[in-house]
Structure formats: C-alpha cells, structure tokens
Coordinates of C-alpha atoms in Angstrom, one line a residue:
X1 CA -22.7 -23.5 -36.3
X2 CA -24.4 -23.8 -32.9
X3 CA -22.9 -21.8 -30.1
X4 CA -22.4 -24.9 -27.9
X5 CA -20.4 -26.9 -30.5
X6 CA -17.0 -25.2 -30.0
X7 CA -17.2 -25.7 -26.3
X8 CA -18.2 -29.3 -26.7
X9 CA -15.3 -29.9 -29.1
X10 CA -12.9 -28.3 -26.6
X11 CA -14.4 -30.3 -23.8
X12 CA -14.1 -33.6 -25.7
X13 CA -10.5 -32.9 -26.6
X14 CA -9.6 -31.9 -23.1
X15 CA -11.2 -35.2 -21.8
X16 CA -9.2 -37.2 -24.4
X17 CA -6.0 -35.4 -23.4
X18 CA -6.7 -36.1 -19.7
X19 CA -7.4 -39.8 -20.4
X20 CA -4.2 -40.1 -22.4
X21 CA -2.2 -38.4 -19.7
X22 CA -3.7 -40.5 -17.0
X23 CA -3.1 -43.7 -18.9
X24 CA 0.6 -42.7 -19.5
X25 CA 1.0 -41.8 -15.9
X26 CA -0.5 -45.1 -14.7
X27 CA 1.8 -47.2 -16.9
X28 CA 4.8 -45.2 -15.7
X29 CA 3.8 -45.7 -12.1
X30 CA 2.8 -49.3 -12.3
X31 CA 6.0 -50.5 -10.6
X32 CA 5.5 -48.0 -7.7
X33 CA 1.9 -49.0 -7.3
X34 CA 2.8 -52.7 -7.1
X35 CA 5.5 -51.9 -4.5
X36 CA 3.0 -50.0 -2.4
X37 CA 0.5 -52.9 -2.7
X38 CA 3.3 -55.3 -1.5
X39 CA 4.2 -52.9 1.3
X40 CA 0.5 -52.6 2.4
X41 CA 0.1 -56.4 2.7
X42 CA 3.4 -56.7 4.5
X43 CA 2.3 -54.0 7.0
X44 CA -1.0 -55.9 7.5
X45 CA 1.0 -59.1 8.1
X46 CA 3.1 -57.6 10.9
X47 CA 0.2 -55.5 12.3
X48 CA -0.8 -58.1 15.0
X49 CA 2.7 -58.3 16.4
X50 CA 3.2 -54.5 16.4
X51 CA -0.2 -54.0 18.0
X52 CA 0.5 -56.5 20.7
X53 CA 3.9 -54.9 21.5
X54 CA 2.4 -51.4 21.5
X55 CA -0.4 -52.5 23.8
X56 CA 2.2 -53.4 26.4
X57 CA 3.5 -49.8 26.5
X58 CA 6.1 -49.8 23.7
X59 CA 6.1 -47.0 21.2
X60 CA 4.6 -48.1 17.9
X61 CA 7.6 -46.9 15.9
X62 CA 10.0 -48.9 18.1
X63 CA 7.8 -52.0 18.0
X64 CA 7.7 -51.8 14.2
X65 CA 11.5 -51.4 14.0
X66 CA 12.0 -54.5 16.2
X67 CA 9.7 -56.6 14.1
X68 CA 11.4 -55.5 10.9
X69 CA 14.8 -56.2 12.5
X70 CA 13.7 -59.8 13.3
X71 CA 12.4 -60.3 9.8
X72 CA 15.7 -58.9 8.4
X73 CA 17.8 -61.1 10.6
X74 CA 15.9 -64.2 9.6
X75 CA 16.2 -63.4 5.9
X76 CA 19.9 -62.6 6.2
X77 CA 20.5 -65.8 8.1
X78 CA 18.7 -67.8 5.4
X79 CA 20.7 -66.1 2.6
X80 CA 24.0 -66.7 4.4
X81 CA 23.1 -70.4 5.0
X82 CA 22.0 -70.9 1.4
X83 CA 25.0 -68.9 0.0
X84 CA 27.5 -71.0 2.0
X85 CA 25.9 -74.2 0.8
X86 CA 26.0 -73.1 -2.8
X87 CA 29.5 -71.8 -2.6
X88 CA 30.7 -75.0 -1.1
X89 CA 29.0 -77.1 -3.7
X90 CA 30.4 -74.9 -6.5
X91 CA 33.9 -75.2 -5.1
X92 CA 33.6 -79.0 -4.9
X93 CA 32.2 -79.2 -8.5
X94 CA 35.0 -77.0 -9.8
X95 CA 37.7 -79.0 -8.0
X96 CA 36.2 -82.4 -9.1
X97 CA 35.4 -81.3 -12.7
X98 CA 38.6 -82.6 -14.3
X99 CA 38.1 -85.9 -12.6
X100 CA 34.5 -86.1 -13.8
X101 CA 35.6 -85.1 -17.3
X102 CA 38.3 -87.7 -17.4
X103 CA 35.8 -90.4 -16.4
X104 CA 33.4 -89.3 -19.1
X105 CA 36.1 -89.3 -21.8
X106 CA 37.3 -92.8 -20.7
X107 CA 33.8 -94.2 -20.9
X108 CA 33.3 -92.6 -24.4
X109 CA 36.7 -94.0 -25.6
X110 CA 35.8 -97.5 -24.2
X111 CA 32.3 -97.5 -25.7
X112 CA 32.9 -96.0 -29.1
X113 CA 36.7 -97.0 -29.5
X114 CA 37.8 -93.3 -29.9
X115 CA 41.0 -91.6 -28.8
X116 CA 39.8 -88.4 -27.2
X117 CA 41.9 -86.6 -24.6
X118 CA 41.1 -83.9 -22.2
X119 CA 43.9 -81.6 -23.3
X120 CA 42.8 -81.8 -26.9
X121 CA 39.2 -80.9 -26.0
X122 CA 40.3 -78.0 -23.8
X123 CA 42.5 -76.6 -26.6
X124 CA 39.7 -76.9 -29.2
X125 CA 37.3 -75.1 -26.8
X126 CA 39.7 -72.3 -26.0
X127 CA 40.3 -71.5 -29.7
X128 CA 36.7 -71.9 -30.8
X129 CA 34.7 -69.0 -32.2
X130 CA 31.7 -70.0 -30.2
X131 CA 33.5 -69.6 -26.9
X132 CA 34.9 -66.2 -27.8
X133 CA 31.4 -64.9 -28.8
X134 CA 30.0 -66.3 -25.6
X135 CA 32.6 -64.5 -23.5
X136 CA 31.9 -61.3 -25.3
X137 CA 28.2 -61.6 -24.8
X138 CA 28.7 -62.5 -21.2
X139 CA 30.9 -59.4 -20.7
X140 CA 28.2 -57.1 -22.1
X141 CA 25.6 -58.9 -20.0
X142 CA 27.4 -58.1 -16.8
X143 CA 26.1 -54.5 -16.9
X144 CA 22.6 -55.8 -17.4
X145 CA 22.9 -58.1 -14.4
X146 CA 24.3 -55.3 -12.3
X147 CA 21.5 -53.0 -13.3
X148 CA 19.0 -55.7 -12.4
X149 CA 20.6 -56.3 -9.0
X150 CA 20.6 -52.6 -8.2
X151 CA 17.0 -52.2 -9.3
X152 CA 16.0 -55.1 -7.1
X153 CA 17.8 -53.6 -4.1
X154 CA 16.1 -50.3 -4.7
X155 CA 12.7 -51.9 -5.0
X156 CA 13.3 -53.9 -1.8
X157 CA 14.2 -50.6 -0.1
X158 CA 11.1 -48.9 -1.4
X159 CA 8.9 -51.8 -0.2
X160 CA 10.6 -51.8 3.2
X161 CA 10.2 -48.0 3.7
X162 CA 6.5 -48.0 2.7
X163 CA 5.7 -51.0 4.8
X164 CA 7.4 -49.5 7.8
X165 CA 5.4 -46.3 7.5
X166 CA 2.2 -48.2 7.0
X167 CA 2.8 -50.3 10.1
X168 CA 4.1 -47.5 12.3
X169 CA 1.4 -45.0 11.3
X170 CA -1.4 -47.5 11.0
X171 CA -3.8 -45.8 13.4
X172 CA -3.1 -42.4 12.0
X173 CA -3.6 -43.7 8.5
X174 CA -7.0 -45.2 9.5
X175 CA -8.1 -42.0 11.1
X176 CA -7.1 -40.0 8.0
X177 CA -9.0 -42.4 5.8
X178 CA -12.1 -42.4 8.0
X179 CA -12.1 -38.6 8.3
X180 CA -13.0 -38.1 4.6
X181 CA -15.9 -40.7 4.8
X182 CA -19.4 -40.3 6.3
X183 CA -20.0 -41.9 9.6
X184 CA -22.1 -44.7 8.1
X185 CA -19.1 -45.8 5.9
X186 CA -16.4 -45.4 8.6
X187 CA -17.5 -48.6 10.5
X188 CA -17.5 -50.5 7.2
X189 CA -13.9 -49.4 6.4
X190 CA -12.7 -50.3 9.9
X191 CA -14.4 -53.7 9.7
X192 CA -12.7 -54.4 6.3
X193 CA -9.4 -53.2 7.8
X194 CA -9.7 -55.5 10.8
X195 CA -10.6 -58.5 8.6
X196 CA -7.7 -57.8 6.2
X197 CA -5.3 -57.7 9.2
X198 CA -6.6 -60.9 10.7
X199 CA -6.6 -62.8 7.4
X200 CA -3.2 -61.6 6.1
X201 CA -1.4 -62.0 9.5
X202 CA -3.1 -65.4 10.1
X203 CA -2.1 -66.6 6.6
X204 CA 1.6 -65.6 7.0
X205 CA 1.8 -66.9 10.6
X206 CA 0.2 -70.2 9.7
X207 CA 2.6 -70.5 6.7
X208 CA 5.5 -69.7 9.0
X209 CA 4.5 -72.4 11.5
X210 CA 4.1 -75.0 8.7
X211 CA 7.5 -73.9 7.3
X212 CA 9.0 -74.6 10.8
X213 CA 7.4 -78.0 11.0
X214 CA 8.5 -78.9 7.4
X215 CA 12.0 -77.7 8.0
X216 CA 12.4 -79.8 11.2
X217 CA 11.0 -82.9 9.5
X218 CA 13.2 -82.6 6.5
X219 CA 16.2 -81.8 8.6
X220 CA 15.8 -85.1 10.5
X221 CA 15.7 -87.0 7.2
X222 CA 18.7 -85.2 5.7
X223 CA 20.7 -85.8 8.9
X224 CA 19.8 -89.5 8.9
X225 CA 20.9 -89.8 5.3
X226 CA 24.1 -87.7 6.0
X227 CA 23.2 -85.2 3.3
X228 CA 25.7 -82.3 3.2
X229 CA 24.4 -78.9 4.4
X230 CA 21.4 -80.4 6.1
X231 CA 20.4 -77.3 8.1
X232 CA 20.5 -75.0 5.0
X233 CA 18.6 -77.5 2.9
X234 CA 15.9 -77.8 5.7
X235 CA 15.5 -74.1 5.8
X236 CA 15.3 -74.0 2.0
X237 CA 12.6 -76.6 1.9
X238 CA 10.5 -75.1 4.7
X239 CA 10.5 -71.6 3.3
X240 CA 10.2 -72.3 -0.4
X241 CA 7.5 -75.0 -0.1
X242 CA 5.3 -72.7 2.0
X243 CA 5.8 -69.2 0.5
X244 CA 5.9 -70.1 -3.2
X245 CA 2.4 -71.3 -4.1
X246 CA 1.6 -74.3 -6.3
X247 CA 5.1 -75.1 -7.5
X248 CA 7.0 -74.3 -4.3
X249 CA 7.0 -77.9 -3.2
X250 CA 8.7 -79.1 -6.4
X251 CA 11.2 -76.3 -6.3
X252 CA 12.0 -77.0 -2.7
X253 CA 12.5 -80.7 -3.2
X254 CA 14.7 -80.4 -6.4
X255 CA 17.8 -78.9 -4.6
X256 CA 18.0 -81.5 -1.8
X257 CA 17.6 -84.3 -4.4
X258 CA 20.5 -82.9 -6.4
X259 CA 22.7 -82.6 -3.3
X260 CA 21.7 -86.1 -2.2
X261 CA 22.5 -87.5 -5.6
X262 CA 26.1 -86.4 -5.3
X263 CA 26.3 -88.6 -2.2
X264 CA 24.4 -91.6 -3.4
X265 CA 21.8 -91.9 -6.2
X266 CA 19.5 -94.0 -3.9
X267 CA 19.5 -91.1 -1.4
X268 CA 18.0 -88.9 -4.0
X269 CA 15.2 -91.4 -4.4
X270 CA 14.7 -91.6 -0.6
X271 CA 14.5 -87.8 -0.5
X272 CA 11.9 -87.7 -3.3
X273 CA 9.8 -90.3 -1.5
X274 CA 9.8 -88.4 1.7
X275 CA 9.0 -85.1 0.0
X276 CA 5.9 -86.7 -1.6
X277 CA 4.8 -88.5 1.6
X278 CA 5.2 -85.3 3.7
X279 CA 3.3 -83.2 1.1
X280 CA 0.3 -85.5 1.4
X281 CA 0.5 -85.4 5.2
X282 CA 0.7 -81.6 5.1
X283 CA -2.2 -81.2 2.6
X284 CA -4.6 -83.6 4.4
X285 CA -3.6 -83.4 8.1
X286 CA -1.5 -80.4 9.0
X287 CA -2.7 -77.6 6.7
X288 CA -6.5 -78.0 7.4
X289 CA -5.9 -77.7 11.2
X290 CA -3.5 -74.7 11.0
X291 CA -5.4 -72.7 8.5
X292 CA -9.0 -73.5 9.5
X293 CA -9.4 -70.3 11.4
X294 CA -7.1 -68.0 9.3
X295 CA -7.7 -68.6 5.6
X296 CA -10.6 -71.0 5.5
X297 CA -11.2 -71.0 1.7
X298 CA -11.8 -73.9 -0.7
X299 CA -8.7 -75.4 -2.3
X300 CA -10.1 -74.9 -5.8
X301 CA -10.7 -71.2 -4.9
X302 CA -7.2 -70.9 -3.6
X303 CA -5.7 -72.5 -6.7
X304 CA -7.8 -70.2 -9.0
X305 CA -6.9 -67.1 -7.0
X306 CA -3.2 -68.0 -7.3
X307 CA -3.5 -68.4 -11.1
X308 CA -5.4 -65.1 -11.4
X309 CA -2.9 -63.3 -9.2
X310 CA 0.0 -64.6 -11.3
X311 CA -1.7 -63.5 -14.5
X312 CA -2.3 -60.0 -13.1
X313 CA 0.9 -59.3 -11.1
X314 CA 3.2 -62.2 -11.6
X315 CA 5.0 -63.7 -8.6
X316 CA 3.7 -60.8 -6.4
X317 CA 0.1 -61.6 -7.3
X318 CA 0.7 -65.3 -6.5
X319 CA 1.9 -64.4 -3.0
X320 CA -0.9 -62.0 -2.1
X321 CA -3.7 -63.7 -3.9
X322 CA -4.7 -66.1 -1.1
X323 CA -4.9 -63.6 1.7
X324 CA -6.6 -61.1 -0.6
X325 CA -9.3 -63.6 -1.6
X326 CA -9.7 -64.8 2.1
X327 CA -10.2 -61.1 3.1
X328 CA -12.8 -60.5 0.4
X329 CA -14.6 -63.8 1.3
X330 CA -14.7 -63.0 5.0
X331 CA -15.9 -59.4 4.3
X332 CA -18.6 -60.5 1.9
X333 CA -19.6 -63.4 4.2
X334 CA -20.6 -60.9 6.9
X335 CA -23.2 -59.3 4.7
X336 CA -24.5 -62.4 2.8
X337 CA -27.8 -63.4 4.2
X338 CA -28.2 -67.2 4.6
X339 CA -31.5 -69.1 4.9
X340 CA -32.4 -72.4 6.5
X341 CA -32.4 -75.3 4.2
X342 CA -35.6 -77.1 3.1
X343 CA -35.9 -80.8 3.7
X344 CA -35.3 -81.5 0.0
X345 CA -32.1 -79.3 0.0
X346 CA -30.8 -80.7 3.3
X347 CA -31.2 -84.3 2.2
X348 CA -29.9 -83.7 -1.3
X349 CA -28.1 -86.6 -2.9
X350 CA -24.3 -86.4 -2.6
X351 CA -24.2 -84.5 0.7
X352 CA -23.3 -87.2 3.2
X353 CA -23.2 -84.8 6.1
X354 CA -26.8 -83.8 5.8
X355 CA -28.5 -86.5 3.7
X356 CA -31.2 -88.4 5.4
X357 CA -34.4 -90.1 4.3
X358 CA -37.2 -87.6 3.7
X359 CA -40.0 -87.7 6.1
X360 CA -43.4 -86.4 5.0
X361 CA -44.6 -83.5 7.1
X362 CA -47.6 -81.3 6.9
X363 CA -47.7 -77.6 6.8
X364 CA -45.2 -75.1 5.5
X365 CA -41.6 -76.1 4.7
X366 CA -38.9 -75.1 7.2
X367 CA -37.0 -72.0 6.1
X368 CA -39.9 -70.5 4.2
X369 CA -41.8 -67.7 5.9

C-alpha cells in the first residue's frame, strides 16, 4: 500500500465530515440567516434618514432609535385601527347572526316547503359528533397557535435588534469590512454599499409615498359611500397594495368590498370599479414618475424577480427581491461598457424612438473604431 494512501483516505473522510457538519449547521441556521438578511435590508432602508439626522449633529444611536420609534408607532397605529375595525365587524356579525340564520331558514322553508327551525338545528349541532371532534382539535391547536405567535414575536425582536445594530453601527461595520480587503477592492465595496442604500431606501420611500396617495384616494371614496371604518380601510388598502407585491392589490381591495357589501351590494361593485381604475392610474401614471430615479427596472424584470424571490425565501424574498435586483442592476450598469449604435441598429424596425429612414453614407460606420 502506498504511504500516501492512508493520509488521503483520512483527508477525504475529514472533508466529508466537514461538509456534512457545515450542511447541517447551515440548515439549522437558515432561519437566523434569513432574519439577518431582512435586518440588513431594513437597515439599508432607514440609512438615509439616520445619516441625515446624524449629519445635523445628532448621535447616530439616538437617530436610529427615533427612526425605529416612528416606524413602531406607525405599525402600532395600523394594527390598532385594523383590530378595532375587525373587532367591531365581528361583534356586529355575532349579534346579527341569529337574524341572518332565521332569514335563511325562512327562505329555505318557503322555497322547498320544509319545516326547519333554528332551535332544532342548534340542538342537532350541539349534540353532533363532528362538532365535538372539531372542538377537541381546536383545543389542541391552541397550543400550536400560541407557539406560532411567540415564535413570530421572537423573530420580530431578532430582526429589530439586528437592524438597529446595523443602522447604528453602519460606518463602523463598513470600516471593519474594508479593513480586511485590499485598497483596490475597498472602493468597490463602498460603491456597492452606497448603491444598495440608495436603491433600497428609494424603493421603500417611493412605496410609502404611493401608499399615502392610495390611502387618501380610497378614503375619499369610502367616505363618500359612507362605508364603515373608512380610515382603517384606507390605511389597509394603501399599505397592503404597495408592500405586498403582485397580489397585494387584490388582497387590499377584497376587505373593503366585503365591508361595503354589508352596507349595500352596489357599493361593493363601486369599490371594485374604483380599485381597478386607480390601479391603472397608478401603474401607468403615478408609479413611473415616482420610481423613475429609485428602482428604474423593467416591469417584466420586477415581476420575474418577485417570483424568484418568492421561490427562494417565500414572502421575505418577494419583499426584498425588487430592491435587491435594482441594486444589482445599478452596480453592474456602472461597469458595463456601452457602444454607439450603428445606423442599422439605431433605425431598427419596432423602435419608434430611434427609427428613421436609412441614409447612405460613405466611410466607416459610426460606433466602429
């Protein structure tokens, strides 16, 4: 047996063990890594506001705390408004449920000539095996729901702490990262960091402005139609339609339609029509003007990035996909060399902005050297 064979076998086994250990550790830490990624993008989003406040003489930690306090106050206000609306609707539905059930039973008896009664139906439901099994399963599922809620709160706390440290110690983090890189790479890292800050912050700020415009417009419509809880519904539509990609518009419009349907079925149709019309106005007029300088990417690329982000990281990937792709596009665009178009390419068919009848010229084609 060659002398190198035992050492090679030991080396191969050690590499396999290290790979298995690293794979196990990566799968165990996937949740933490996703939380750190969310915190990093959140820190990039609030970096412009923190930097502006610290440039005026405020300590960076205090500026970060004030920004987070504003975000927390806004989120808490939204939850309180939405919770009060849902609680009121649930109370109204519970109080009016016997009346609705009596009307349904009367219509069934009139149509099918039956003799159903609410008391008999209630008695049969209370003594049914299906209801008892459902109550038992619900009782056992309370623990699962509680564990899910506690896990979500712990994850939210983790993201908040990491994002606070990333934002408060941003300059120190950049210096620590650049200190382990050669001087030629430090400028590239700083440039990529600045582009990421600009694109992520610009994306969220433009989305926030569009959410404000959308909320005001929908509030006016809800107030005119006298839909209950108009302020809460307007906040719901503004935030959900802007910060949940692709399907956010439909989710945002479903709840106001249901609430309007309880007032008048025609009001639900009016709300649906306004949601569709406003979405077209936003897509073709408002959004191009607000996002032209922040996340100027093609709609097809944005849609594809959302799908890819959802496939990789779920809802988190869908939220951070567009700023991540915009950052990558801006960073690569700074290093992609572009050339002048030839006459044939500039006047290509299907390009109305540059198409023109070709004129014969002598000499070399423009753009070729």
